[in-house]
Amino acid sequence: FKKKTEQPSRSAREAFGGLSDAKWLRVLKRSIKEPVIDGVRMPGFPPAELQSHTVGSAFDRALVEASNFYSYAKQACAKHGTPIEPGAQILDFGVSWGRIIRFFMKDVEPSSLHGVDISTDYLDAARQTGVPGHLHRIDPLGRLPYEDRAFDLVYAYSVFTHLPENVQDHWLPEIACSLKPGGLLVATVEPPRFIDHFLPLDPDDKSLHPWHAATARKIRADVGIKERLQQQGFVYIPDRDGVNEVYGDCAMTPGYVREHWGRYLEVLDFLDDADRFWQAVVVARKRK
């Protein structure tokens, strides 16, 4: 006899909405090998190489890191008076292959999930693996394809860590317009310890990942980068070949974020805790 294949019959929110975040993570780990769980068609995963290229890890490890951020974002919403309800509208700014957006399947229906990215390849990978939500490509200096006041939560994991100041100044007001009054932006940034991490590294160390070696070389060659960061609050490190004008690496101080981002949103929290996240996490609110 052939084993009967379980057919999807309900949404993740219906099946798993009552689970704790820890138990939900276990379900998502199961989905690496089980495409249907408890009647729910689960999103799949692109090849490990693509996962690692974008987030530095794959499968279980990638999910654990994403789960920590997902839980923190939800806790921030609850803390600041905008808890994630079933009808909440959520935008993943820099959705890539859909690592984080899948976590919110437990909280809202796919119709409430939205994701944007500049990469057609990553968006294709997300669509081909059944990542939930409405996914759109945007230009590096384009516009969000949404009306004003559309979202309760916009989150951006490891996006503003790569944007030069002019590109950030383009997207921050765009995101602010897309948020409902009182809605939150939860985004990671590189704090000053980003520079401190790379300065001692030997760029010629063959054991280093190529990105780490290239970043260390540029940071070590930029004499006075730490002093400039302290004085100006922001430093930008261009990409490896210096050609890409909209993508590299940057670090910023809490004071810079509160003052500069504060022109567009009310900055509520700046969490810089290496034991919880490699990057710092900013929580900012759309003023009412």
Tab-separated table of N, CA and C in Angstrom, residues 63-169:
chain	number	residue	atom	x	y	z
A	63	LEU	N	17.137	29.759	10.777
A	63	LEU	CA	15.837	29.909	11.419
A	63	LEU	C	15.955	30.378	12.860
A	64	VAL	N	16.934	29.886	13.583
A	64	VAL	CA	17.103	30.295	14.984
A	64	VAL	C	17.371	31.788	15.070
A	65	GLU	N	18.265	32.290	14.238
A	65	GLU	CA	18.572	33.715	14.226
A	65	GLU	C	17.334	34.530	13.864
A	66	ALA	N	16.594	34.068	12.866
A	66	ALA	CA	15.382	34.771	12.451
A	66	ALA	C	14.326	34.749	13.551
A	67	SER	N	14.226	33.641	14.259
A	67	SER	CA	13.240	33.519	15.327
A	67	SER	C	13.490	34.534	16.434
A	68	ASN	N	14.756	34.749	16.780
A	68	ASN	CA	15.083	35.722	17.818
A	68	ASN	C	14.615	37.122	17.429
A	69	PHE	N	14.851	37.478	16.176
A	69	PHE	CA	14.429	38.808	15.707
A	69	PHE	C	12.910	38.899	15.631
A	70	TYR	N	12.278	37.866	15.118
A	70	TYR	CA	10.808	37.826	15.039
A	70	TYR	C	10.186	38.033	16.410
A	71	SER	N	10.664	37.322	17.407
A	71	SER	CA	10.113	37.450	18.756
A	71	SER	C	10.353	38.849	19.309
A	72	TYR	N	11.540	39.388	19.056
A	72	TYR	CA	11.842	40.732	19.550
A	72	TYR	C	10.921	41.759	18.906
A	73	ALA	N	10.691	41.645	17.603
A	73	ALA	CA	9.815	42.593	16.916
A	73	ALA	C	8.399	42.534	17.477
A	74	LYS	N	7.907	41.342	17.723
A	74	LYS	CA	6.561	41.217	18.302
A	74	LYS	C	6.507	41.781	19.710
A	75	GLN	N	7.539	41.528	20.489
A	75	GLN	CA	7.584	42.069	21.845
A	75	GLN	C	7.627	43.590	21.822
A	76	ALA	N	8.349	44.158	20.865
A	76	ALA	CA	8.399	45.615	20.741
A	76	ALA	C	7.028	46.178	20.408
A	77	CYS	N	6.304	45.503	19.533
A	77	CYS	CA	4.953	45.959	19.188
A	77	CYS	C	4.047	45.937	20.419
A	78	ALA	N	4.107	44.872	21.190
A	78	ALA	CA	3.287	44.776	22.390
A	78	ALA	C	3.694	45.829	23.421
A	79	LYS	N	4.986	46.014	23.569
A	79	LYS	CA	5.517	46.974	24.548
A	79	LYS	C	5.061	48.390	24.246
A	80	HIS	N	4.988	48.730	22.965
A	80	HIS	CA	4.706	50.110	22.585
A	80	HIS	C	3.282	50.325	22.093
A	81	GLY	N	2.399	49.419	22.492
A	81	GLY	CA	0.976	49.656	22.298
A	81	GLY	C	0.403	49.284	20.955
A	82	THR	N	1.153	48.509	20.150
A	82	THR	CA	0.628	48.072	18.853
A	82	THR	C	0.828	46.566	18.695
A	83	PRO	N	0.216	45.762	19.558
A	83	PRO	CA	0.412	44.309	19.471
A	83	PRO	C	-0.048	43.772	18.122
A	84	ILE	N	0.617	42.711	17.671
A	84	ILE	CA	0.269	42.107	16.387
A	84	ILE	C	-1.044	41.350	16.528
A	85	GLU	N	-2.098	41.900	15.950
A	85	GLU	CA	-3.408	41.262	15.931
A	85	GLU	C	-3.576	40.514	14.614
A	86	PRO	N	-4.591	39.630	14.520
A	86	PRO	CA	-4.773	38.861	13.281
A	86	PRO	C	-4.912	39.711	12.016
A	87	GLY	N	-5.432	40.924	12.134
A	87	GLY	CA	-5.612	41.754	10.945
A	87	GLY	C	-4.479	42.712	10.667
A	88	ALA	N	-3.397	42.644	11.430
A	88	ALA	CA	-2.274	43.569	11.264
A	88	ALA	C	-1.632	43.408	9.886
A	89	GLN	N	-1.209	44.529	9.327
A	89	GLN	CA	-0.510	44.524	8.041
A	89	GLN	C	0.982	44.684	8.305
A	90	ILE	N	1.795	43.783	7.718
A	90	ILE	CA	3.215	43.693	8.041
A	90	ILE	C	4.033	43.720	6.760
A	91	LEU	N	5.110	44.520	6.764
A	91	LEU	CA	6.005	44.618	5.606
A	91	LEU	C	7.412	44.189	5.990
A	92	ASP	N	7.965	43.262	5.234
A	92	ASP	CA	9.363	42.867	5.339
A	92	ASP	C	10.137	43.681	4.306
A	93	PHE	N	10.903	44.673	4.779
A	93	PHE	CA	11.678	45.542	3.892
A	93	PHE	C	13.046	44.902	3.691
A	94	GLY	N	13.208	44.235	2.544
A	94	GLY	CA	14.402	43.428	2.284
A	94	GLY	C	14.126	41.965	2.548
A	95	VAL	N	13.052	41.454	1.953
A	95	VAL	CA	12.537	40.125	2.273
A	95	VAL	C	13.463	38.996	1.840
A	96	SER	N	14.303	39.244	0.812
A	96	SER	CA	15.235	38.237	0.304
A	96	SER	C	14.486	36.942	-0.042
A	97	TRP	N	14.972	35.783	0.448
A	97	TRP	CA	14.325	34.499	0.105
A	97	TRP	C	13.211	34.125	1.068
A	98	GLY	N	12.877	35.025	1.992
A	98	GLY	CA	11.715	34.794	2.844
A	98	GLY	C	12.002	34.121	4.159
A	99	ARG	N	13.191	34.325	4.693
A	99	ARG	CA	13.551	33.673	5.944
A	99	ARG	C	12.673	34.122	7.109
A	100	ILE	N	12.470	35.428	7.264
A	100	ILE	CA	11.773	35.949	8.442
A	100	ILE	C	10.269	36.033	8.233
A	101	ILE	N	9.824	36.399	7.057
A	101	ILE	CA	8.400	36.643	6.836
A	101	ILE	C	7.566	35.398	7.137
A	102	ARG	N	8.135	34.220	6.941
A	102	ARG	CA	7.388	32.984	7.193
A	102	ARG	C	6.995	32.846	8.665
A	103	PHE	N	7.759	33.445	9.559
A	103	PHE	CA	7.432	33.344	10.986
A	103	PHE	C	6.087	33.989	11.296
A	104	PHE	N	5.754	35.062	10.585
A	104	PHE	CA	4.518	35.784	10.868
A	104	PHE	C	3.271	35.065	10.348
A	105	MET	N	3.458	33.936	9.642
A	105	MET	CA	2.316	33.110	9.245
A	105	MET	C	1.499	32.660	10.447
A	106	LYS	N	2.138	32.558	11.592
A	106	LYS	CA	1.448	32.118	12.805
A	106	LYS	C	0.504	33.192	13.343
A	107	ASP	N	0.757	34.438	12.992
A	107	ASP	CA	0.053	35.565	13.601
A	107	ASP	C	-1.008	36.188	12.701
A	108	VAL	N	-0.770	36.175	11.393
A	108	VAL	CA	-1.700	36.794	10.445
A	108	VAL	C	-1.843	35.895	9.222
A	109	GLU	N	-2.860	36.166	8.435
A	109	GLU	CA	-3.054	35.426	7.196
A	109	GLU	C	-2.074	35.933	6.128
A	110	PRO	N	-1.774	35.131	5.112
A	110	PRO	CA	-0.844	35.562	4.066
A	110	PRO	C	-1.237	36.875	3.392
A	111	SER	N	-2.534	37.175	3.336
A	111	SER	CA	-2.982	38.418	2.705
A	111	SER	C	-2.503	39.653	3.462
A	112	SER	N	-2.084	39.483	4.711
A	112	SER	CA	-1.598	40.604	5.516
A	112	SER	C	-0.081	40.744	5.477
A	113	LEU	N	0.586	39.847	4.759
A	113	LEU	CA	2.038	39.863	4.698
A	113	LEU	C	2.518	40.430	3.370
A	114	HIS	N	3.531	41.284	3.442
A	114	HIS	CA	4.074	41.943	2.258
A	114	HIS	C	5.592	41.964	2.364
A	115	GLY	N	6.257	41.846	1.230
A	115	GLY	CA	7.708	41.872	1.220
A	115	GLY	C	8.232	42.566	-0.014
A	116	VAL	N	9.305	43.332	0.146
A	116	VAL	CA	9.946	43.996	-0.989
A	116	VAL	C	11.437	43.705	-0.963
A	117	ASP	N	12.040	43.722	-2.141
A	117	ASP	CA	13.478	43.516	-2.259
A	117	ASP	C	13.927	44.074	-3.605
A	118	ILE	N	15.219	44.386	-3.696
A	118	ILE	CA	15.733	44.891	-4.974
A	118	ILE	C	16.193	43.757	-5.885
A	119	SER	N	16.267	42.539	-5.352
A	119	SER	CA	16.812	41.405	-6.099
A	119	SER	C	15.714	40.536	-6.696
A	120	THR	N	15.684	40.456	-8.006
A	120	THR	CA	14.748	39.568	-8.682
A	120	THR	C	15.056	38.104	-8.366
A	121	ASP	N	16.341	37.765	-8.282
A	121	ASP	CA	16.725	36.376	-8.019
A	121	ASP	C	16.207	35.908	-6.659
A	122	TYR	N	16.361	36.722	-5.636
A	122	TYR	CA	15.905	36.328	-4.306
A	122	TYR	C	14.387	36.255	-4.251
A	123	LEU	N	13.731	37.203	-4.890
A	123	LEU	CA	12.271	37.176	-4.919
A	123	LEU	C	11.769	35.946	-5.668
A	124	ASP	N	12.428	35.593	-6.751
A	124	ASP	CA	12.040	34.376	-7.490
A	124	ASP	C	12.205	33.147	-6.598
A	125	ALA	N	13.288	33.108	-5.828
A	125	ALA	CA	13.507	31.976	-4.921
A	125	ALA	C	12.396	31.906	-3.878
A	126	ALA	N	11.985	33.067	-3.369
A	126	ALA	CA	10.912	33.099	-2.372
A	126	ALA	C	9.599	32.611	-2.970
A	127	ARG	N	9.296	33.084	-4.153
A	127	ARG	CA	8.028	32.676	-4.798
A	127	ARG	C	8.046	31.186	-5.135
A	128	GLN	N	9.162	30.700	-5.646
A	128	GLN	CA	9.246	29.301	-6.058
A	128	GLN	C	9.149	28.344	-4.878
A	129	THR	N	9.502	28.802	-3.685
A	129	THR	CA	9.446	27.936	-2.505
A	129	THR	C	8.171	28.168	-1.693
A	130	GLY	N	7.249	28.974	-2.213
A	130	GLY	CA	5.954	29.132	-1.569
A	130	GLY	C	5.943	30.044	-0.357
A	131	VAL	N	6.858	31.015	-0.311
A	131	VAL	CA	6.867	31.970	0.804
A	131	VAL	C	5.574	32.776	0.774
A	132	PRO	N	4.919	32.949	1.928
A	132	PRO	CA	3.614	33.621	1.954
A	132	PRO	C	3.724	35.123	1.758
A	133	GLY	N	2.633	35.712	1.282
A	133	GLY	CA	2.553	37.165	1.198
A	133	GLY	C	2.663	37.690	-0.220
A	134	HIS	N	2.483	39.005	-0.331
A	134	HIS	CA	2.587	39.718	-1.600
A	134	HIS	C	4.001	40.255	-1.726
A	135	LEU	N	4.748	39.783	-2.718
A	135	LEU	CA	6.155	40.126	-2.859
A	135	LEU	C	6.363	41.010	-4.086
A	136	HIS	N	7.126	42.090	-3.901
A	136	HIS	CA	7.341	43.051	-4.982
A	136	HIS	C	8.810	43.425	-5.073
A	137	ARG	N	9.266	43.631	-6.297
A	137	ARG	CA	10.609	44.171	-6.504
A	137	ARG	C	10.547	45.695	-6.469
A	138	ILE	N	11.556	46.306	-5.828
A	138	ILE	CA	11.674	47.762	-5.810
A	138	ILE	C	13.056	48.144	-6.332
A	139	ASP	N	13.193	49.358	-6.805
A	139	ASP	CA	14.484	49.881	-7.226
A	139	ASP	C	15.247	50.404	-6.017
A	140	PRO	N	16.582	50.408	-6.077
A	140	PRO	CA	17.371	50.860	-4.926
A	140	PRO	C	17.018	52.261	-4.443
A	141	LEU	N	16.579	53.115	-5.356
A	141	LEU	CA	16.137	54.462	-4.982
A	141	LEU	C	14.731	54.698	-5.536
A	142	GLY	N	13.902	53.675	-5.420
A	142	GLY	CA	12.547	53.746	-5.949
A	142	GLY	C	11.531	54.148	-4.900
A	143	ARG	N	10.334	53.608	-5.048
A	143	ARG	CA	9.228	53.897	-4.134
A	143	ARG	C	8.605	52.587	-3.662
A	144	LEU	N	7.985	52.645	-2.511
A	144	LEU	CA	7.222	51.490	-2.047
A	144	LEU	C	5.884	51.454	-2.781
A	145	PRO	N	5.462	50.279	-3.224
A	145	PRO	CA	4.223	50.167	-4.003
A	145	PRO	C	2.972	50.073	-3.126
A	146	TYR	N	2.895	50.948	-2.119
A	146	TYR	CA	1.774	50.893	-1.178
A	146	TYR	C	1.262	52.302	-0.898
A	147	GLU	N	0.023	52.356	-0.451
A	147	GLU	CA	-0.534	53.633	-0.043
A	147	GLU	C	0.048	54.061	1.296
A	148	ASP	N	-0.080	55.334	1.612
A	148	ASP	CA	0.338	55.822	2.918
A	148	ASP	C	-0.488	55.159	4.016
A	149	ARG	N	0.109	55.028	5.189
A	149	ARG	CA	-0.572	54.486	6.365
A	149	ARG	C	-1.091	53.065	6.129
A	150	ALA	N	-0.276	52.253	5.480
A	150	ALA	CA	-0.708	50.898	5.127
A	150	ALA	C	-0.345	49.862	6.191
A	151	PHE	N	0.732	50.111	6.974
A	151	PHE	CA	1.299	49.029	7.789
A	151	PHE	C	1.309	49.343	9.281
A	152	ASP	N	1.098	48.274	10.049
A	152	ASP	CA	1.247	48.343	11.500
A	152	ASP	C	2.699	48.113	11.906
A	153	LEU	N	3.407	47.293	11.121
A	153	LEU	CA	4.805	46.972	11.406
A	153	LEU	C	5.579	46.882	10.098
A	154	VAL	N	6.708	47.572	10.047
A	154	VAL	CA	7.706	47.376	8.995
A	154	VAL	C	8.981	46.932	9.692
A	155	TYR	N	9.590	45.859	9.220
A	155	TYR	CA	10.852	45.440	9.806
A	155	TYR	C	11.896	45.274	8.703
A	156	ALA	N	13.150	45.469	9.091
A	156	ALA	CA	14.254	45.395	8.132
A	156	ALA	C	15.448	44.776	8.834
A	157	TYR	N	15.735	43.537	8.507
A	157	TYR	CA	16.856	42.826	9.133
A	157	TYR	C	18.062	42.872	8.214
A	158	SER	N	19.151	43.456	8.706
A	158	SER	CA	20.409	43.542	7.960
A	158	SER	C	20.221	44.221	6.606
A	159	VAL	N	19.482	45.320	6.611
A	159	VAL	CA	19.285	46.135	5.414
A	159	VAL	C	19.965	47.492	5.598
A	160	PHE	N	19.589	48.213	6.655
A	160	PHE	CA	20.197	49.513	6.902
A	160	PHE	C	21.658	49.384	7.321
A	161	THR	N	22.111	48.179	7.586
A	161	THR	CA	23.526	47.922	7.848
A	161	THR	C	24.373	48.090	6.590
A	162	HIS	N	23.723	48.161	5.427
A	162	HIS	CA	24.447	48.194	4.153
A	162	HIS	C	24.210	49.462	3.345
A	163	LEU	N	23.413	50.386	3.834
A	163	LEU	CA	22.998	51.521	3.006
A	163	LEU	C	23.762	52.792	3.345
A	164	PRO	N	24.306	53.475	2.328
A	164	PRO	CA	24.920	54.773	2.584
A	164	PRO	C	23.876	55.789	3.064
A	165	GLU	N	24.361	56.889	3.590
A	165	GLU	CA	23.478	57.840	4.248
A	165	GLU	C	22.395	58.381	3.316
A	166	ASN	N	22.749	58.681	2.072
A	166	ASN	CA	21.750	59.248	1.157
A	166	ASN	C	20.651	58.242	0.834
A	167	VAL	N	21.006	56.951	0.788
A	167	VAL	CA	19.999	55.926	0.507
A	167	VAL	C	19.101	55.729	1.730
A	168	GLN	N	19.686	55.771	2.917
A	168	GLN	CA	18.867	55.712	4.126
A	168	GLN	C	17.895	56.890	4.177
A	169	ASP	N	18.405	58.074	3.818
A	169	ASP	CA	17.548	59.260	3.843
A	169	ASP	C	16.449	59.196	2.790
